[in-house]
Coordinates of C-alpha atoms in Angstrom, one line a residue:
X1 CA 94.0 172.5 -78.7
X2 CA 92.8 172.8 -75.2
X3 CA 89.1 173.3 -74.7
X4 CA 87.5 175.2 -71.8
X5 CA 84.2 174.3 -70.1
X6 CA 81.5 177.0 -69.9
X7 CA 78.3 177.3 -67.9
X8 CA 75.5 179.7 -69.0
X9 CA 73.0 181.0 -66.4
X10 CA 70.1 183.0 -67.9
X11 CA 66.4 182.9 -66.9
X12 CA 64.9 184.1 -70.2
X13 CA 64.8 181.2 -72.7
X14 CA 65.1 183.4 -75.9
X15 CA 68.1 185.2 -74.5
X16 CA 69.7 181.9 -73.3
X17 CA 69.3 180.5 -76.8
X18 CA 71.0 183.5 -78.4
X19 CA 73.9 183.5 -75.9
X20 CA 74.3 179.7 -76.4
X21 CA 74.7 180.3 -80.2
X22 CA 77.3 183.0 -79.5
X23 CA 79.4 180.8 -77.3
X24 CA 79.2 178.0 -79.9
X25 CA 80.8 180.2 -82.4
X26 CA 84.1 179.1 -80.8
X27 CA 83.2 175.4 -80.3
X28 CA 86.8 174.6 -81.2
X29 CA 87.8 176.4 -78.0
X30 CA 84.8 176.5 -75.7
X31 CA 82.6 173.6 -74.6
X32 CA 79.2 174.5 -73.1
X33 CA 78.7 171.9 -70.4
X34 CA 75.5 173.2 -68.8
X35 CA 72.7 175.8 -68.8
X36 CA 70.6 177.0 -65.9
X37 CA 67.7 179.3 -65.5
X38 CA 68.5 180.7 -62.0
X39 CA 71.4 181.1 -59.5
X40 CA 70.5 178.0 -57.5
X41 CA 70.7 175.7 -60.5
X42 CA 73.8 177.5 -61.7
X43 CA 75.5 176.9 -58.4
X44 CA 74.7 173.1 -58.6
X45 CA 76.1 173.0 -62.2
X46 CA 79.3 174.8 -61.0
X47 CA 79.8 172.3 -58.2
X48 CA 79.3 169.5 -60.5
X49 CA 81.4 170.5 -63.5
X50 CA 83.9 173.0 -61.9
X51 CA 84.1 175.0 -65.3
X52 CA 86.8 177.5 -66.3
X53 CA 84.1 180.0 -67.4
X54 CA 80.8 181.1 -66.0
X55 CA 78.5 183.4 -68.1
X56 CA 75.6 184.7 -66.0
X57 CA 72.8 187.2 -65.8
X58 CA 72.4 189.3 -62.6
X59 CA 68.7 189.6 -61.9
X60 CA 66.9 186.3 -61.9
X61 CA 64.0 184.8 -59.9
X62 CA 65.0 182.9 -56.7
X63 CA 68.8 183.2 -56.2
X64 CA 70.3 186.1 -58.2
X65 CA 73.5 185.9 -60.2
X66 CA 75.4 188.0 -57.6
X67 CA 74.2 185.7 -54.7
X68 CA 75.3 182.7 -56.7
X69 CA 78.8 184.3 -57.3
X70 CA 79.1 184.9 -53.5
X71 CA 78.4 181.2 -52.8
X72 CA 80.9 180.1 -55.4
X73 CA 83.6 182.4 -53.9
X74 CA 83.0 180.9 -50.5
X75 CA 83.0 177.3 -51.8
X76 CA 86.8 177.1 -51.6
X77 CA 87.0 175.6 -55.1
X78 CA 89.2 177.1 -57.9
X79 CA 87.4 180.2 -59.1
X80 CA 86.1 180.4 -62.7
X81 CA 86.5 183.4 -65.1
X82 CA 83.2 185.2 -64.7
X83 CA 81.5 187.1 -67.5
X84 CA 78.4 189.0 -66.4
X85 CA 75.6 189.8 -68.9
X86 CA 73.1 192.4 -67.9
X87 CA 70.6 195.0 -69.1
X88 CA 71.8 197.4 -66.3
X89 CA 74.3 200.2 -66.7
X90 CA 73.9 200.9 -63.0
X91 CA 77.3 201.5 -61.3
X92 CA 76.1 199.7 -58.2
X93 CA 75.8 196.4 -60.1
X94 CA 79.2 196.9 -61.8
X95 CA 80.8 197.7 -58.4
X96 CA 79.4 194.4 -56.9
X97 CA 80.6 192.5 -60.0
X98 CA 84.1 193.9 -59.5
X99 CA 84.1 192.9 -55.8
X100 CA 83.2 189.4 -56.8
X101 CA 86.2 189.4 -59.2
X102 CA 84.2 189.3 -62.5
X103 CA 86.6 189.2 -65.5
X104 CA 84.1 191.0 -67.8
X105 CA 80.9 193.0 -67.6
X106 CA 78.9 193.0 -70.8
X107 CA 75.6 194.7 -71.6
X108 CA 73.1 192.4 -73.4
X109 CA 72.3 195.2 -75.9
X110 CA 76.0 195.4 -76.9
X111 CA 76.1 191.7 -77.4
X112 CA 73.0 191.8 -79.7
X113 CA 74.5 194.7 -81.7
X114 CA 77.8 192.9 -82.0
X115 CA 77.1 189.1 -82.2
X116 CA 80.8 188.2 -81.9
X117 CA 81.4 190.2 -78.7
X118 CA 80.7 187.5 -76.2
X119 CA 82.8 184.9 -78.1
X120 CA 85.7 187.4 -78.5
X121 CA 85.6 188.2 -74.8
X122 CA 85.8 184.6 -73.8
X123 CA 88.6 184.0 -76.3
X124 CA 90.6 186.8 -74.9
X125 CA 90.1 185.5 -71.4
X126 CA 91.4 182.0 -72.4
X127 CA 94.9 183.6 -72.9
X128 CA 94.6 185.0 -69.4
X129 CA 93.8 181.5 -68.1
X130 CA 96.8 180.1 -69.9
X131 CA 99.0 182.7 -68.4
X132 CA 97.5 182.0 -65.0
X133 CA 98.2 178.3 -65.5
X134 CA 101.8 178.9 -66.3
X135 CA 102.2 181.3 -63.3
X136 CA 100.5 178.7 -61.1
X137 CA 102.9 175.9 -62.3
X138 CA 105.9 178.1 -61.7
X139 CA 104.6 179.1 -58.3
X140 CA 104.0 175.5 -57.4
X141 CA 107.5 174.6 -58.6
X142 CA 109.0 177.4 -56.6
X143 CA 107.0 176.4 -53.5
X144 CA 108.1 172.8 -53.9
X145 CA 111.8 173.8 -54.3
X146 CA 111.6 175.9 -51.2
X147 CA 110.0 173.1 -49.2
X148 CA 112.6 170.6 -50.6
X149 CA 115.3 173.0 -49.4
X150 CA 113.6 173.4 -46.0
X151 CA 113.5 169.6 -45.6
X152 CA 117.2 169.4 -46.4
X153 CA 118.1 172.2 -44.0
X154 CA 116.1 170.6 -41.2
X155 CA 117.8 167.3 -41.9
X156 CA 121.3 168.8 -42.0
X157 CA 120.7 170.7 -38.7
X158 CA 119.6 167.5 -37.0
X159 CA 122.4 165.4 -38.4
X160 CA 125.0 168.0 -37.3
X161 CA 123.5 167.7 -33.8
X162 CA 124.1 164.0 -33.9
X163 CA 127.7 164.3 -35.0
X164 CA 129.1 167.3 -33.2
X165 CA 128.3 168.7 -29.6
X166 CA 128.8 172.2 -30.9
X167 CA 125.8 172.0 -33.2
X168 CA 123.5 170.8 -30.3
X169 CA 122.7 174.3 -29.1
X170 CA 121.7 175.4 -32.6
X171 CA 119.4 172.4 -32.9
X172 CA 117.8 173.0 -29.4
X173 CA 117.3 176.7 -30.3
X174 CA 115.5 175.7 -33.6
X175 CA 112.9 173.7 -31.5
X176 CA 112.5 176.4 -29.0
X177 CA 111.8 178.9 -31.8
X178 CA 108.7 177.0 -32.8
X179 CA 107.8 176.8 -29.0
X180 CA 108.6 173.1 -28.4
X181 CA 110.0 173.1 -24.8
X182 CA 112.8 170.6 -25.5
X183 CA 115.1 171.9 -22.8
X184 CA 112.7 171.5 -19.9
X185 CA 109.0 171.2 -20.6
X186 CA 106.8 168.4 -21.9
X187 CA 106.7 167.5 -25.5
X188 CA 106.3 164.4 -27.7
X189 CA 108.4 162.7 -30.4
X190 CA 107.0 160.5 -33.1
X191 CA 109.4 158.1 -34.6
X192 CA 108.1 156.6 -37.9
X193 CA 109.8 154.1 -40.2
X194 CA 108.6 153.0 -43.6
X195 CA 108.0 149.3 -43.9
X196 CA 110.5 148.4 -46.5
X197 CA 108.6 145.3 -47.6
X198 CA 105.7 147.6 -48.7
X199 CA 107.8 149.9 -50.8
X200 CA 107.5 150.0 -54.6
X201 CA 111.2 151.0 -54.9
X202 CA 114.5 150.1 -53.2
X203 CA 115.4 152.1 -50.1
X204 CA 118.8 152.6 -51.6
X205 CA 117.4 154.6 -54.6
X206 CA 118.3 158.0 -53.2
X207 CA 116.4 160.3 -55.6
X208 CA 113.2 158.1 -55.4
X209 CA 113.5 158.1 -51.6
X210 CA 113.7 162.0 -51.6
X211 CA 110.3 162.2 -53.4
X212 CA 108.7 160.0 -50.8
X213 CA 110.4 161.8 -48.0
X214 CA 108.9 165.0 -49.3
X215 CA 105.4 163.4 -49.4
X216 CA 105.8 161.9 -46.0
X217 CA 106.8 165.2 -44.4
X218 CA 103.7 166.8 -45.9
X219 CA 101.4 164.1 -44.5
X220 CA 102.9 164.5 -41.0
X221 CA 102.7 168.2 -41.1
X222 CA 99.1 168.2 -42.2
X223 CA 98.2 165.8 -39.4
X224 CA 100.0 167.8 -36.8
X225 CA 98.4 171.1 -38.1
X226 CA 95.0 169.4 -37.7
X227 CA 95.8 168.7 -34.1
X228 CA 96.8 172.3 -33.6
X229 CA 100.2 171.2 -32.5
X230 CA 103.5 173.2 -32.6
X231 CA 105.8 170.9 -34.5
X232 CA 109.0 170.3 -36.5
X233 CA 109.2 167.3 -38.9
X234 CA 112.5 165.8 -40.0
X235 CA 113.1 163.2 -42.8
X236 CA 116.1 160.9 -42.3
X237 CA 117.8 158.3 -44.5
X238 CA 116.4 154.7 -44.9
X239 CA 112.8 155.9 -44.7
X240 CA 112.8 157.2 -41.1
X241 CA 111.0 160.3 -39.9
X242 CA 111.0 162.3 -36.7
X243 CA 108.2 164.6 -35.6
X244 CA 108.7 166.8 -32.5
X245 CA 105.5 168.4 -31.3
X246 CA 103.8 170.0 -28.3
X247 CA 100.0 170.1 -28.3
X248 CA 98.1 173.3 -27.3
X249 CA 95.4 171.2 -25.6
X250 CA 94.7 167.5 -24.9
X251 CA 92.7 165.7 -27.6
X252 CA 90.4 162.7 -27.5
X253 CA 91.2 161.6 -31.0
X254 CA 92.9 158.3 -31.9
X255 CA 96.6 158.1 -30.9
X256 CA 98.8 159.9 -33.4
X257 CA 100.8 156.8 -34.4
X258 CA 97.6 155.1 -35.6
X259 CA 96.5 158.2 -37.5
X260 CA 99.9 158.4 -39.2
X261 CA 100.0 154.8 -40.2
X262 CA 96.5 155.0 -41.7
X263 CA 97.3 158.2 -43.6
X264 CA 100.6 156.7 -45.0
X265 CA 98.6 153.6 -46.1
X266 CA 95.8 155.7 -47.6
X267 CA 97.7 158.5 -49.4
X268 CA 101.1 157.0 -50.0
X269 CA 100.1 153.3 -50.3
X270 CA 102.9 152.4 -47.8
X271 CA 102.9 150.5 -44.6
X272 CA 104.9 151.9 -41.7
X273 CA 105.9 151.4 -38.1
X274 CA 105.4 154.2 -35.6
X275 CA 105.9 154.9 -31.9
X276 CA 105.2 158.1 -29.9
X277 CA 107.6 158.8 -27.1
X278 CA 106.6 161.3 -24.4
X279 CA 109.2 163.5 -22.7
X280 CA 108.2 164.7 -19.2
X281 CA 109.8 167.4 -17.0
X282 CA 111.8 164.9 -14.9
X283 CA 113.5 163.3 -17.8
X284 CA 117.3 163.8 -18.2
X285 CA 119.2 165.0 -21.2
X286 CA 116.7 165.2 -23.9
X287 CA 119.2 165.5 -26.7
X288 CA 121.0 162.3 -25.5
X289 CA 117.7 160.4 -25.6
X290 CA 117.0 161.8 -29.1
X291 CA 120.4 160.7 -30.3
X292 CA 119.7 157.1 -29.0
X293 CA 116.4 157.1 -30.8
X294 CA 118.0 158.3 -34.1
X295 CA 120.8 155.7 -34.0
X296 CA 118.6 152.8 -32.9
X297 CA 119.1 150.2 -35.6
X298 CA 116.0 148.1 -34.8
X299 CA 113.4 150.3 -32.9
X300 CA 110.5 148.0 -34.0
X301 CA 112.1 144.5 -34.0
X302 CA 110.2 143.1 -31.1
X303 CA 107.7 145.8 -30.2
X304 CA 105.2 148.0 -32.1
X305 CA 103.8 149.8 -29.2
X306 CA 101.7 153.0 -29.9
X307 CA 102.9 155.2 -27.1
X308 CA 105.6 154.9 -24.5
X309 CA 107.6 157.1 -22.1
X310 CA 111.2 157.7 -23.3
X311 CA 112.7 155.9 -20.3
X312 CA 110.5 152.8 -21.1
X313 CA 111.5 152.9 -24.7
X314 CA 115.1 152.9 -23.8
X315 CA 114.7 149.8 -21.7
X316 CA 112.9 148.0 -24.5
X317 CA 115.8 148.6 -26.9
X318 CA 118.7 147.3 -24.9
X319 CA 119.9 144.1 -26.6
X320 CA 121.9 141.1 -25.3
X321 CA 124.1 138.4 -26.7
X322 CA 122.3 135.0 -27.4
X323 CA 123.8 132.2 -25.3
X324 CA 125.5 129.6 -27.6
X325 CA 123.5 126.7 -26.1
X326 CA 120.2 128.5 -26.8
X327 CA 121.4 129.5 -30.3
X328 CA 122.1 125.8 -31.1
X329 CA 118.7 124.8 -29.7
X330 CA 116.7 127.2 -31.7
X331 CA 118.7 126.4 -34.9
X332 CA 117.7 122.8 -34.4
X333 CA 114.0 123.7 -33.9
X334 CA 114.0 125.9 -37.0
X335 CA 115.6 123.3 -39.2
X336 CA 113.0 120.7 -38.1
X337 CA 110.2 123.3 -38.9
X338 CA 111.6 123.8 -42.4
X339 CA 112.3 120.2 -43.2
X340 CA 109.1 118.6 -41.9
X341 CA 106.2 120.2 -44.0
X342 CA 103.8 117.6 -42.6
X343 CA 103.8 119.3 -39.2
X344 CA 100.6 121.3 -38.5
X345 CA 100.4 125.0 -38.9
X346 CA 99.4 125.3 -35.2
X347 CA 102.6 123.5 -34.1
X348 CA 104.8 125.7 -36.3
X349 CA 103.1 128.9 -35.0
X350 CA 103.5 127.7 -31.4
X351 CA 107.3 127.2 -32.0
X352 CA 107.6 130.6 -33.7
X353 CA 105.8 132.3 -30.8
X354 CA 107.9 130.5 -28.2
X355 CA 111.1 131.6 -29.9
X356 CA 109.8 135.2 -30.3
X357 CA 108.8 135.4 -26.7
X358 CA 112.1 134.1 -25.4
X359 CA 114.1 136.4 -27.7
X360 CA 111.9 139.4 -26.8
X361 CA 112.0 138.8 -23.0
X362 CA 115.8 138.5 -23.0
X363 CA 116.3 141.2 -25.6
X364 CA 118.4 139.1 -28.0
X365 CA 120.4 141.1 -30.5
X366 CA 118.4 141.4 -33.8
X367 CA 121.6 141.0 -35.8
X368 CA 122.3 137.7 -34.1
X369 CA 118.7 136.6 -34.8
X370 CA 119.2 137.4 -38.4
X371 CA 122.5 135.5 -38.4
X372 CA 120.8 132.5 -36.8
X373 CA 118.1 132.3 -39.5
X374 CA 120.7 132.8 -42.2
X375 CA 122.8 129.9 -40.9
X376 CA 119.8 127.7 -40.7
X377 CA 118.9 128.5 -44.4
X378 CA 122.5 128.0 -45.6
X379 CA 123.0 124.8 -43.6
X380 CA 119.9 123.3 -45.1
X381 CA 120.7 124.5 -48.6
X382 CA 124.1 122.8 -48.4
X383 CA 122.3 119.4 -48.0
X384 CA 121.3 119.5 -51.6
X385 CA 123.0 119.7 -54.9
X386 CA 123.0 123.3 -56.3
X387 CA 120.0 123.9 -58.5
X388 CA 120.1 126.4 -61.3
X389 CA 119.5 129.8 -59.8
X390 CA 120.3 128.6 -56.3
X391 CA 123.3 131.0 -55.9
X392 CA 121.2 134.0 -56.9
X393 CA 118.4 132.9 -54.5
X394 CA 120.9 132.8 -51.6
X395 CA 122.2 136.2 -52.5
X396 CA 118.6 137.6 -52.7
X397 CA 117.8 136.0 -49.3
X398 CA 120.9 137.7 -47.7
X399 CA 119.7 141.1 -49.2
X400 CA 116.1 140.5 -47.9
X401 CA 117.4 139.7 -44.4
X402 CA 119.3 143.0 -44.4
X403 CA 116.1 144.9 -45.1
X404 CA 114.0 143.1 -42.4
X405 CA 112.9 145.4 -39.6
X406 CA 111.0 143.0 -37.4
X407 CA 111.3 139.5 -35.9
X408 CA 108.2 138.5 -37.8
X409 CA 109.6 139.6 -41.2
X410 CA 112.9 137.7 -40.6
X411 CA 110.9 134.5 -39.8
X412 CA 108.5 134.8 -42.7
X413 CA 111.2 135.7 -45.2
X414 CA 113.3 132.6 -44.2
X415 CA 110.4 130.3 -44.7
X416 CA 109.3 132.0 -48.0
X417 CA 112.8 131.7 -49.5
X418 CA 113.1 128.1 -48.3
X419 CA 110.0 127.3 -50.3
X420 CA 111.5 129.1 -53.3
X421 CA 114.6 126.9 -52.9
X422 CA 112.5 123.8 -52.9
X423 CA 110.8 124.9 -56.0
X424 CA 114.1 125.4 -57.7
X425 CA 115.3 122.0 -56.7
X426 CA 112.2 120.2 -58.1
X427 CA 110.6 117.0 -56.9
X428 CA 113.7 114.9 -57.8
X429 CA 116.0 116.8 -55.4
X430 CA 113.7 117.4 -52.5
X431 CA 115.4 117.3 -49.1
X432 CA 114.8 114.2 -47.1
X433 CA 114.0 115.4 -43.6
X434 CA 115.3 112.3 -41.8
X435 CA 118.6 112.5 -43.7
X436 CA 118.9 116.2 -43.1
X437 CA 118.4 115.7 -39.3
X438 CA 121.3 113.1 -39.4
X439 CA 123.5 115.5 -41.3
X440 CA 122.7 118.1 -38.6
X441 CA 123.7 115.7 -35.9
X442 CA 127.0 115.0 -37.7
X443 CA 127.7 118.8 -37.9
X444 CA 127.1 119.2 -34.2
X445 CA 129.2 116.3 -33.0
X446 CA 131.9 114.9 -35.4
X447 CA 133.6 112.9 -32.5
X448 CA 130.8 110.3 -32.5
X449 CA 131.7 107.0 -34.3
X450 CA 129.0 107.1 -36.9
X451 CA 128.2 103.8 -38.7
X452 CA 126.2 103.6 -41.9
X453 CA 124.2 100.6 -40.7
X454 CA 123.4 102.1 -37.4
X455 CA 122.2 105.4 -38.9
X456 CA 120.0 103.6 -41.5
X457 CA 118.4 101.5 -38.8
X458 CA 117.8 104.6 -36.6
X459 CA 115.3 105.9 -39.2
X460 CA 114.0 102.5 -40.4
X461 CA 115.8 102.8 -43.8
X462 CA 117.6 99.8 -45.5
X463 CA 121.3 100.4 -46.0
X464 CA 121.0 100.7 -49.8
X465 CA 118.1 103.1 -49.6
X466 CA 119.8 105.2 -46.9
X467 CA 123.0 105.4 -49.1
X468 CA 120.9 106.4 -52.1
X469 CA 118.9 109.1 -50.2
X470 CA 122.1 110.4 -48.5
X471 CA 123.9 110.9 -51.8
X472 CA 120.8 112.6 -53.3
X473 CA 120.6 114.9 -50.3
X474 CA 124.3 115.7 -49.7
X475 CA 125.6 115.3 -53.2
X476 CA 128.3 112.7 -52.2
X477 CA 128.3 109.4 -50.4
X478 CA 128.0 109.0 -46.7
X479 CA 131.7 108.1 -46.2
X480 CA 132.9 111.0 -48.4
X481 CA 130.7 113.5 -46.7
X482 CA 131.7 112.4 -43.1
X483 CA 135.4 112.4 -44.1
X484 CA 135.3 115.8 -45.7
X485 CA 133.5 117.3 -42.6
X486 CA 136.1 115.8 -40.3
X487 CA 139.0 117.0 -42.3
X488 CA 137.6 120.5 -42.5
X489 CA 137.1 120.5 -38.7
X490 CA 140.7 119.2 -38.3
X491 CA 142.0 122.1 -40.4
X492 CA 140.2 124.6 -38.2
X493 CA 141.6 123.0 -35.0
X494 CA 145.1 122.9 -36.4
X495 CA 145.0 126.6 -37.2
X496 CA 143.2 127.8 -34.1
X497 CA 144.3 125.6 -31.2
X498 CA 147.5 124.2 -29.7
X499 CA 146.0 120.6 -29.5
X500 CA 148.4 117.8 -30.5
X501 CA 147.5 116.0 -33.7
X502 CA 146.5 112.8 -31.9
X503 CA 144.1 114.9 -29.7
X504 CA 142.6 116.4 -32.8
X505 CA 142.2 113.0 -34.4
X506 CA 140.3 111.8 -31.3
X507 CA 138.2 115.0 -31.2
X508 CA 136.9 114.5 -34.7
X509 CA 136.1 110.8 -34.5
X510 CA 139.1 109.0 -35.9
X511 CA 139.8 105.7 -34.1
X512 CA 143.6 106.1 -34.3
X513 CA 146.2 108.7 -35.1
X514 CA 147.7 106.8 -38.1
X515 CA 144.4 106.5 -39.8
X516 CA 143.8 110.3 -39.4
X517 CA 147.3 111.1 -40.7
X518 CA 146.8 108.9 -43.8
X519 CA 143.3 110.2 -44.7
X520 CA 144.3 113.9 -44.0
X521 CA 147.3 113.5 -46.4
X522 CA 145.1 111.8 -49.0
X523 CA 142.6 114.7 -48.9
X524 CA 145.0 117.6 -48.6
X525 CA 148.3 116.3 -50.0
X526 CA 150.3 117.0 -46.8
X527 CA 150.4 115.7 -43.2
X528 CA 148.6 117.5 -40.4
X529 CA 151.9 118.7 -38.9
X530 CA 153.0 120.1 -42.2
X531 CA 149.7 121.8 -42.7
X532 CA 150.0 123.5 -39.3
X533 CA 153.6 124.5 -39.9
X534 CA 153.0 125.9 -43.4
X535 CA 150.0 127.9 -42.2
X536 CA 152.1 129.4 -39.4
X537 CA 154.9 130.4 -41.9
X538 CA 152.3 131.9 -44.3
X539 CA 151.0 134.1 -41.5
X540 CA 154.4 135.6 -40.8
X541 CA 155.1 136.6 -44.4

């Protein structure tokens, strides 16, 4: 059974003792958590315990019971059920008690004549409390449902604007209705994105995301209300939020993005990225800028600026293709960084910073950056025999890369998953960095006439030791690995170029055409010419 807390305020000790005993008649339902001899002490007890019931006298030395009730009403805390005990039948006191929302007004003489009166009164009021609790729960559920629907309506209106020109006017009108001058005046737009690495759930869990969208919208609205700003907040998919707002007056507080990030971390336990874009009167089509912001796949990949004009933001998010030569260069640098753990942390950080700066300055496409890191990871993982769980780890790494929102998270995730790969492989299968570099060279240039003895000497290994380490690293012998790579490259050239077979043989490092023909047939079962012809026939079917 639920018990309800009670505070008793009475200045006369004999009377307080009697009323205590009356309340304790229902100790199964009522818990007397404090007693006070005047209004000041009673107020302190109320603020401390926040009880459901307050039983009080009116006339007391110092602060009276009515003065205490006025202070409680102004406290902003949930109001208790108030039972007033008095010797006065004066209508003036009763009227004041009613104004202060007293639930019951009992004469002390009546309580003494009927010792169960106070306990019965409190018991009856508990059913009122329970009814109020049910009503409050239903009201909160209704309010939440209305706000959920409101969030959905705002989202639908915004998404319609993105998809169809006809809906644009309705969306602009909805902003003007809350006095955000989106068609001509100055306003601001906050773009916020949850940091997916800090989430306690998958961003693809739709129902879970909706709950956090609801919470996020409430946090943003409260912050903007505190600023006195006219605003409209929109929750989008993948943990992204838009807040359009216009301030009544300039404020000297911390920039809004910082406040939002701190609030999300404090109340929702989530990290986030945020940028505030300002729209001035000279800016062009506002809705076009907003559409670009909404569709930007990587708004925080290189930059996490706090505030920026909309035109500057647009220039920061125009991405370019990575030149092939630079792609190969940075792949080589990253492979060395992964394979040479003895290198200092300062050196590794310097290389990471150099790559980041060049990528940011040229605005290299984030998808290509991710692809580059993935190729590095997969290339290195191919150097070693598959460990148990290796395939799952590679799949997990691909999924992790998809979720990365910044350059830093792509870099850190790659190194973290490579360390996991090494742990799976164990000490017996650890990658030999020198052998891995040679394998990398072979991948880059298969036309070179590689010799086992020369390669062993180039890294100061004996031939037997080099052969042993190569097989441990690649899973097959040096000759088998080189031959397979050359044949795979030959297949690609036969399918994608018009080069003659002797030209292909030369391009992949075979000393003569006959040797190439013989080895190709041994590996595939057919000659190079037949392979090309059969593939061409298959494409026409």
